[in-house]
mmCIF file of C-alpha atoms in Angstrom:
data_model
loop_
_atom_site.group_PDB
_atom_site.id
_atom_site.type_symbol
_atom_site.label_atom_id
_atom_site.label_comp_id
_atom_site.label_asym_id
_atom_site.label_seq_id
_atom_site.Cartn_x
_atom_site.Cartn_y
_atom_site.Cartn_z
ATOM 1 C CA MET A 701 87.642 101.646 47.010
ATOM 2 C CA PRO A 702 90.582 99.898 45.380
ATOM 3 C CA TYR A 703 92.916 97.388 46.903
ATOM 4 C CA SER A 704 96.488 99.076 47.154
ATOM 5 C CA PRO A 705 99.118 95.800 48.066
ATOM 6 C CA ILE A 706 101.259 96.883 50.777
ATOM 7 C CA PRO A 707 104.970 96.251 50.261
ATOM 8 C CA CYS A 708 106.642 92.835 50.466
ATOM 9 C CA SER A 709 108.700 93.521 53.323
ATOM 10 C CA ILE A 710 105.778 94.654 55.522
ATOM 11 C CA HIS A 711 103.932 91.520 54.382
ATOM 12 C CA ASP A 712 106.810 89.485 55.633
ATOM 13 C CA HIS A 713 106.471 90.507 59.143
ATOM 14 C CA LEU A 714 102.847 89.751 59.270
ATOM 15 C CA GLU A 715 103.488 86.399 58.078
ATOM 16 C CA LEU A 716 106.131 86.166 60.768
ATOM 17 C CA ALA A 717 103.366 87.482 62.985
ATOM 18 C CA CYS A 718 101.001 84.360 62.064
ATOM 19 C CA ILE A 719 103.555 81.964 62.475
ATOM 20 C CA ALA A 720 104.640 83.030 65.518
ATOM 21 C CA GLY A 721 100.779 83.304 66.846
ATOM 22 C CA ALA A 722 101.702 87.063 67.723
ATOM 23 C CA LEU A 723 99.481 89.540 69.694
ATOM 24 C CA LEU A 724 99.664 92.625 67.922
ATOM 25 C CA ARG A 725 98.389 96.138 68.559
ATOM 26 C CA ILE A 726 97.301 97.261 65.168
ATOM 27 C CA ASP A 727 96.333 100.829 64.075
ATOM 28 C CA CYS A 728 94.036 100.989 61.409
ATOM 29 C CA ASP A 729 93.573 103.824 59.103
ATOM 30 C CA SER A 730 89.834 104.298 60.755
ATOM 31 C CA GLY A 731 91.739 105.502 63.834
ATOM 32 C CA GLU A 732 90.474 102.042 65.610
ATOM 33 C CA THR A 733 93.514 100.427 67.755
ATOM 34 C CA LEU A 734 93.030 96.701 68.299
ATOM 35 C CA GLU A 735 94.906 94.260 70.381
ATOM 36 C CA ALA A 736 94.526 90.692 68.494
ATOM 37 C CA THR A 737 96.325 87.600 68.029
ATOM 38 C CA ALA A 738 97.501 87.207 64.155
ATOM 39 C CA ILE A 739 96.183 83.790 62.551
ATOM 40 C CA THR A 740 96.736 83.674 59.077
ATOM 41 C CA ILE A 741 96.800 85.956 55.857
ATOM 42 C CA GLN A 742 93.785 85.398 53.279
ATOM 43 C CA ALA A 743 94.047 86.347 49.660
ATOM 44 C CA ARG A 744 90.165 86.359 48.462
ATOM 45 C CA SER A 745 88.897 86.115 44.913
ATOM 46 C CA ASP A 746 88.314 90.101 44.482
ATOM 47 C CA LYS A 747 92.704 90.093 45.138
ATOM 48 C CA THR A 748 92.453 91.395 48.144
ATOM 49 C CA GLU A 749 94.268 90.628 51.137
ATOM 50 C CA TRP A 750 93.004 90.513 54.461
ATOM 51 C CA LEU A 751 94.704 89.621 58.058
ATOM 52 C CA LEU A 752 92.813 86.966 60.124
ATOM 53 C CA CYS A 753 92.923 87.858 63.846
ATOM 54 C CA GLN A 754 91.487 86.618 66.882
ATOM 55 C CA LEU A 755 90.101 89.089 69.502
ATOM 56 C CA PRO A 756 90.527 88.799 73.362
ATOM 57 C CA ASP A 757 86.581 88.042 73.375
ATOM 58 C CA ASN A 758 87.575 85.157 70.979
ATOM 59 C CA LYS A 759 85.899 86.319 67.753
ATOM 60 C CA GLN A 760 87.651 86.385 64.810
ATOM 61 C CA GLN A 761 88.323 89.636 62.731
ATOM 62 C CA ALA A 762 89.620 90.037 59.051
ATOM 63 C CA ILE A 763 91.224 93.630 58.746
ATOM 64 C CA ARG A 764 92.328 94.683 55.046
ATOM 65 C CA LEU A 765 95.935 94.533 54.535
ATOM 66 C CA ASP A 766 95.953 98.251 52.956
ATOM 67 C CA HIS A 767 93.613 99.504 55.819
ATOM 68 C CA ILE A 768 96.804 98.776 58.699
ATOM 69 C CA LYS A 769 98.481 101.782 59.297
ATOM 70 C CA GLY A 770 101.107 100.460 61.966
ATOM 71 C CA PHE A 771 101.363 97.473 63.862
ATOM 72 C CA GLU A 772 103.922 95.929 66.659
ATOM 73 C CA PRO A 773 104.214 92.716 68.662
ATOM 74 C CA ILE A 774 103.036 92.664 72.315
ATOM 75 C CA SER A 775 103.981 89.182 72.484
ATOM 76 C CA PRO A 776 106.376 87.702 72.084
ATOM 77 C CA LYS A 777 108.116 91.197 72.647
ATOM 78 C CA GLY A 778 111.145 91.893 70.116
ATOM 79 C CA LEU A 779 109.760 89.585 67.632
ATOM 80 C CA PHE A 780 110.133 92.555 65.486
ATOM 81 C CA PRO A 781 110.195 96.607 65.994
ATOM 82 C CA ARG A 782 107.060 98.726 65.238
ATOM 83 C CA ILE A 783 106.013 98.931 61.681
ATOM 84 C CA GLU A 784 104.598 101.841 59.759
ATOM 85 C CA LEU A 785 102.726 101.835 56.628
ATOM 86 C CA PRO A 786 103.115 104.432 54.013
#
């Protein structure tokens, strides 16, 4: 599936979550919902972008940004409101 860049304003919220080390609730287009700590955004050689997260079991998982349907901070609360992707 070709990569579809996400809007810059949404990208900015993910960067803020990484800077804050926020615990996020992330809804993926697969129907899966994860609770994970945002670590960083990675740009790969194939020009896709991924959110690298740490899961509660201390494993890391990368989520392709265009596979995220929505996300919200669990902690710290109030960092930003729930974000829905088009």
